[in-house]
PDB file of C-alpha atoms in Angstrom:
ATOM      1  CA  MET A   1     -57.474   8.418  18.947  1.00 52.00           C
ATOM      2  CA  ALA A   2     -55.323   5.978  16.930  1.00 53.00           C
ATOM      3  CA  MET A   3     -54.496   8.799  14.515  1.00 52.00           C
ATOM      4  CA  ALA A   4     -53.306  11.054  17.369  1.00 53.00           C
ATOM      5  CA  MET A   5     -51.190   8.232  18.817  1.00 52.00           C
ATOM      6  CA  ALA A   6     -49.570   7.565  15.417  1.00 51.00           C
ATOM      7  CA  MET A   7     -48.782  11.273  14.963  1.00 51.00           C
ATOM      8  CA  ARG A   8     -47.214  11.524  18.418  1.00 53.00           C
ATOM      9  CA  THR A   9     -45.060   8.421  17.765  1.00 50.00           C
ATOM     10  CA  ALA A  10     -43.910   9.731  14.362  1.00 49.00           C
ATOM     11  CA  THR A  11     -43.003  13.092  15.879  1.00 49.00           C
ATOM     12  CA  THR A  12     -41.027  11.428  18.668  1.00 49.00           C
ATOM     13  CA  VAL A  13     -39.103   9.179  16.237  1.00 47.00           C
ATOM     14  CA  ALA A  14     -38.354  12.075  13.867  1.00 48.00           C
ATOM     15  CA  ALA A  15     -37.094  14.237  16.715  1.00 48.00           C
ATOM     16  CA  ALA A  16     -34.890  11.478  18.125  1.00 48.00           C
ATOM     17  CA  GLY A  17     -33.422  10.457  14.745  1.00 49.00           C
ATOM     18  CA  PRO A  18     -31.088  13.370  13.977  1.00 51.00           C
ATOM     19  CA  ARG A  19     -29.977  13.673  17.578  1.00 55.00           C
ATOM     20  CA  GLY A  20     -28.970  10.008  17.592  1.00 56.00           C
ATOM     21  CA  LEU A  21     -27.081  10.322  14.312  1.00 51.00           C
ATOM     22  CA  ARG A  22     -25.435  13.537  15.430  1.00 52.00           C
ATOM     23  CA  SER A  23     -24.048  11.858  18.541  1.00 54.00           C
ATOM     24  CA  LEU A  24     -22.910   8.880  16.458  1.00 51.00           C
ATOM     25  CA  PHE A  25     -20.974  11.014  13.963  1.00 54.00           C
ATOM     26  CA  SER A  26     -19.821  13.726  16.336  1.00 52.00           C
ATOM     27  CA  THR A  27     -16.047  13.989  16.664  1.00 52.00           C
ATOM     28  CA  LEU A  28     -16.510  15.504  20.102  1.00 51.00           C
ATOM     29  CA  SER A  29     -18.127  12.331  21.360  1.00 49.00           C
ATOM     30  CA  THR A  30     -16.013  10.437  23.885  1.00 53.00           C
ATOM     31  CA  ASN A  31     -17.403   7.055  22.825  1.00 55.00           C
ATOM     32  CA  PHE A  32     -16.181   7.205  19.229  1.00 51.00           C
ATOM     33  CA  PRO A  33     -16.616   3.689  17.795  1.00 56.00           C
ATOM     34  CA  PHE A  34     -13.178   3.473  16.105  1.00 52.00           C
ATOM     35  CA  PRO A  35      -9.875   3.348  17.989  1.00 55.00           C
ATOM     36  CA  SER A  36      -7.409   6.049  16.995  1.00 55.00           C
ATOM     37  CA  GLN A  37      -4.433   3.630  16.893  1.00 54.00           C
ATOM     38  CA  PRO A  38      -5.101  -0.074  16.242  1.00 55.00           C
ATOM     39  CA  ALA A  39      -3.730  -2.139  19.112  1.00 54.00           C
ATOM     40  CA  ASN A  40      -2.223  -4.855  16.908  1.00 59.00           C
ATOM     41  CA  GLN A  41      -0.158  -2.495  14.711  1.00 53.00           C
ATOM     42  CA  PRO A  42       3.353  -1.732  15.951  1.00 58.00           C
ATOM     43  CA  GLN A  43       4.432   1.899  15.960  1.00 60.00           C
ATOM     44  CA  ARG A  44       6.607   2.704  12.927  1.00 60.00           C
ATOM     45  CA  PRO A  45      10.174   3.503  13.909  1.00 67.00           C
ATOM     46  CA  GLN A  46      11.098   7.140  13.414  1.00 71.00           C
ATOM     47  CA  ALA A  47      13.930   7.935  11.007  1.00 76.00           C
ATOM     48  CA  GLU A  48      17.024   9.776  12.166  1.00 84.00           C
ATOM     49  CA  PRO A  49      16.818  13.546  11.679  1.00 88.00           C
ATOM     50  CA  SER A  50      18.358  14.556   8.361  1.00 90.00           C
ATOM     51  CA  THR A  51      18.042  17.300   5.780  1.00 93.00           C
ATOM     52  CA  ASN A  52      16.099  14.971   3.448  1.00 96.00           C
ATOM     53  CA  LEU A  53      12.310  14.734   3.888  1.00 96.00           C
ATOM     54  CA  PHE A  54       9.892  12.136   2.558  1.00 96.00           C
ATOM     55  CA  VAL A  55       6.566  13.695   1.539  1.00 97.00           C
ATOM     56  CA  SER A  56       3.560  11.428   0.926  1.00 96.00           C
ATOM     57  CA  GLY A  57      -0.073  11.972  -0.028  1.00 96.00           C
ATOM     58  CA  LEU A  58       0.762  14.196  -3.000  1.00 96.00           C
ATOM     59  CA  SER A  59      -1.824  14.980  -5.634  1.00 94.00           C
ATOM     60  CA  LYS A  60      -1.281  13.828  -9.218  1.00 93.00           C
ATOM     61  CA  ARG A  61      -1.185  17.543 -10.130  1.00 92.00           C
ATOM     62  CA  THR A  62       1.706  18.428  -7.808  1.00 94.00           C
ATOM     63  CA  THR A  63       4.889  19.361  -9.683  1.00 94.00           C
ATOM     64  CA  ASP A  64       8.517  19.579  -8.582  1.00 96.00           C
ATOM     65  CA  GLU A  65       8.293  23.380  -8.628  1.00 96.00           C
ATOM     66  CA  GLY A  66       5.041  23.404  -6.641  1.00 95.00           C
ATOM     67  CA  LEU A  67       6.591  21.135  -4.015  1.00 96.00           C
ATOM     68  CA  ARG A  68       9.678  23.367  -3.829  1.00 96.00           C
ATOM     69  CA  GLU A  69       7.620  26.575  -3.441  1.00 96.00           C
ATOM     70  CA  CYS A  70       5.489  25.093  -0.693  1.00 95.00           C
ATOM     71  CA  PHE A  71       8.433  23.882   1.417  1.00 97.00           C
ATOM     72  CA  ALA A  72      10.671  26.903   0.712  1.00 96.00           C
ATOM     73  CA  LYS A  73       8.577  28.946   3.177  1.00 95.00           C
ATOM     74  CA  PHE A  74      10.322  27.107   6.030  1.00 96.00           C
ATOM     75  CA  GLY A  75      13.959  27.111   4.922  1.00 95.00           C
ATOM     76  CA  GLU A  76      16.321  26.986   1.963  1.00 96.00           C
ATOM     77  CA  VAL A  77      15.393  24.056  -0.278  1.00 96.00           C
ATOM     78  CA  VAL A  78      18.264  22.479  -2.221  1.00 96.00           C
ATOM     79  CA  HIS A  79      16.196  19.938  -4.160  1.00 95.00           C
ATOM     80  CA  ALA A  80      12.522  18.982  -4.453  1.00 97.00           C
ATOM     81  CA  ARG A  81      11.343  16.058  -6.565  1.00 97.00           C
ATOM     82  CA  VAL A  82       8.001  14.362  -7.128  1.00 97.00           C
ATOM     83  CA  VAL A  83       8.542  10.675  -7.964  1.00 96.00           C
ATOM     84  CA  LYS A  84       6.844   9.753 -11.246  1.00 95.00           C
ATOM     85  CA  ASP A  85       5.966   6.498 -12.952  1.00 93.00           C
ATOM     86  CA  ARG A  86       8.441   5.779 -15.769  1.00 92.00           C
ATOM     87  CA  ALA A  87       5.856   4.465 -18.201  1.00 93.00           C
ATOM     88  CA  SER A  88       3.001   6.944 -17.754  1.00 91.00           C
ATOM     89  CA  GLY A  89       4.807   9.984 -16.361  1.00 90.00           C
ATOM     90  CA  TRP A  90       2.130  10.423 -13.668  1.00 90.00           C
ATOM     91  CA  SER A  91       3.040  11.157 -10.064  1.00 92.00           C
ATOM     92  CA  LYS A  92       3.258   8.152  -7.749  1.00 95.00           C
ATOM     93  CA  GLY A  93       1.925  10.314  -4.901  1.00 95.00           C
ATOM     94  CA  PHE A  94       5.162  10.883  -2.999  1.00 97.00           C
ATOM     95  CA  GLY A  95       8.365  12.848  -3.279  1.00 97.00           C
ATOM     96  CA  PHE A  96      11.464  14.162  -1.533  1.00 97.00           C
ATOM     97  CA  VAL A  97      12.555  17.589  -0.342  1.00 97.00           C
ATOM     98  CA  ARG A  98      16.157  18.333   0.684  1.00 97.00           C
ATOM     99  CA  TYR A  99      17.005  21.334   2.889  1.00 97.00           C
ATOM    100  CA  THR A 100      20.394  22.933   3.505  1.00 96.00           C
ATOM    101  CA  THR A 101      20.091  22.627   7.312  1.00 95.00           C
ATOM    102  CA  LEU A 102      18.560  20.306   9.886  1.00 95.00           C
ATOM    103  CA  GLU A 103      16.677  23.275  11.342  1.00 96.00           C
ATOM    104  CA  GLY A 104      15.064  23.978   7.972  1.00 96.00           C
ATOM    105  CA  ALA A 105      14.052  20.325   7.635  1.00 96.00           C
ATOM    106  CA  ALA A 106      12.519  20.301  11.125  1.00 95.00           C
ATOM    107  CA  ALA A 107      10.625  23.523  10.343  1.00 96.00           C
ATOM    108  CA  GLY A 108       9.426  21.984   7.053  1.00 96.00           C
ATOM    109  CA  ILE A 109       8.002  18.970   8.862  1.00 96.00           C
ATOM    110  CA  GLU A 110       6.419  21.157  11.529  1.00 96.00           C
ATOM    111  CA  GLY A 111       4.931  23.503   8.942  1.00 95.00           C
ATOM    112  CA  MET A 112       3.659  21.047   6.325  1.00 95.00           C
ATOM    113  CA  ASP A 113       2.863  17.718   8.005  1.00 95.00           C
ATOM    114  CA  GLY A 114      -0.908  17.249   7.833  1.00 94.00           C
ATOM    115  CA  LYS A 115      -1.480  20.379   5.725  1.00 95.00           C
ATOM    116  CA  PHE A 116      -3.154  20.768   2.314  1.00 95.00           C
ATOM    117  CA  LEU A 117      -1.220  20.960  -0.954  1.00 94.00           C
ATOM    118  CA  ASP A 118      -3.140  21.029  -4.248  1.00 93.00           C
ATOM    119  CA  GLY A 119      -6.290  19.938  -2.418  1.00 93.00           C
ATOM    120  CA  TRP A 120      -4.769  16.880  -0.735  1.00 94.00           C
ATOM    121  CA  VAL A 121      -3.535  16.378   2.831  1.00 95.00           C
ATOM    122  CA  ILE A 122       0.186  15.648   2.744  1.00 96.00           C
ATOM    123  CA  PHE A 123       2.488  14.072   5.298  1.00 96.00           C
ATOM    124  CA  ALA A 124       6.124  15.039   5.806  1.00 96.00           C
ATOM    125  CA  GLU A 125       8.706  13.086   7.765  1.00 95.00           C
ATOM    126  CA  TYR A 126      12.437  12.474   7.774  1.00 95.00           C
ATOM    127  CA  ALA A 127      13.430  10.196   4.903  1.00 94.00           C
ATOM    128  CA  ARG A 128      14.809   6.788   5.768  1.00 90.00           C
ATOM    129  CA  PRO A 129      18.015   5.676   4.045  1.00 85.00           C
ATOM    130  CA  ARG A 130      17.590   3.243   1.185  1.00 80.00           C
ATOM    131  CA  ASP A 131      18.040  -0.430   1.889  1.00 78.00           C
ATOM    132  CA  PRO A 132      21.197  -1.755   0.236  1.00 80.00           C
ATOM    133  CA  SER A 133      20.406  -3.131  -3.198  1.00 78.00           C
ATOM    134  CA  PRO A 134      20.420  -6.932  -3.455  1.00 77.00           C
ATOM    135  CA  PRO A 135      23.320  -8.531  -5.330  1.00 76.00           C
ATOM    136  CA  PRO A 136      22.663  -9.511  -8.951  1.00 76.00           C
ATOM    137  CA  PRO A 137      21.409 -13.059  -9.432  1.00 74.00           C
ATOM    138  CA  PRO A 138      24.128 -15.608 -10.162  1.00 71.00           C
ATOM    139  CA  SER A 139      24.465 -16.818 -13.727  1.00 65.00           C
ATOM    140  CA  TYR A 140      24.419 -20.558 -14.172  1.00 64.00           C
ATOM    141  CA  GLY A 141      25.751 -22.594 -17.058  1.00 59.00           C
ATOM    142  CA  ASN A 142      24.872 -21.578 -20.577  1.00 60.00           C
ATOM    143  CA  ASN A 143      23.767 -17.998 -20.894  1.00 58.00           C
ATOM    144  CA  GLN A 144      22.469 -16.538 -24.138  1.00 61.00           C
ATOM    145  CA  TYR A 145      25.923 -15.410 -25.304  1.00 60.00           C
ATOM    146  CA  GLY A 146      27.608 -18.757 -24.894  1.00 54.00           C
ATOM    147  CA  GLN A 147      30.057 -17.515 -22.239  1.00 54.00           C
ATOM    148  CA  GLN A 148      30.592 -19.367 -19.024  1.00 51.00           C
TER     149      GLN A 148
END
């Protein structure tokens, strides 16, 4: 009798286990435990539409030519560049693509944002203008050349 009870309990637990995990990890579940947008993070301001795109999430294997070929499907690309580390020469994981027209840039964002390139999901958005560079630090008193 005790053996039959133990078998029935084990069967019930084993049957309920995967179903419980499946509902926990299901993306179709309405009670997903993580919020899609954290409440305390402000929404990033969108950049003004321009012909220059910022592309992030690039693989270390992505080259300038590979980036150009991928985005050229959506319009005429003037320039495509993967930003690399000066010391090592490895990609920093982001780059820039410049189109000839605003329409081409919009189509490039629409076509490539959230898509795969070299096995990685990339993100494309309008590039923000650079912040103005800070002024050089003031020189005080005796510098190494003896000039004042």
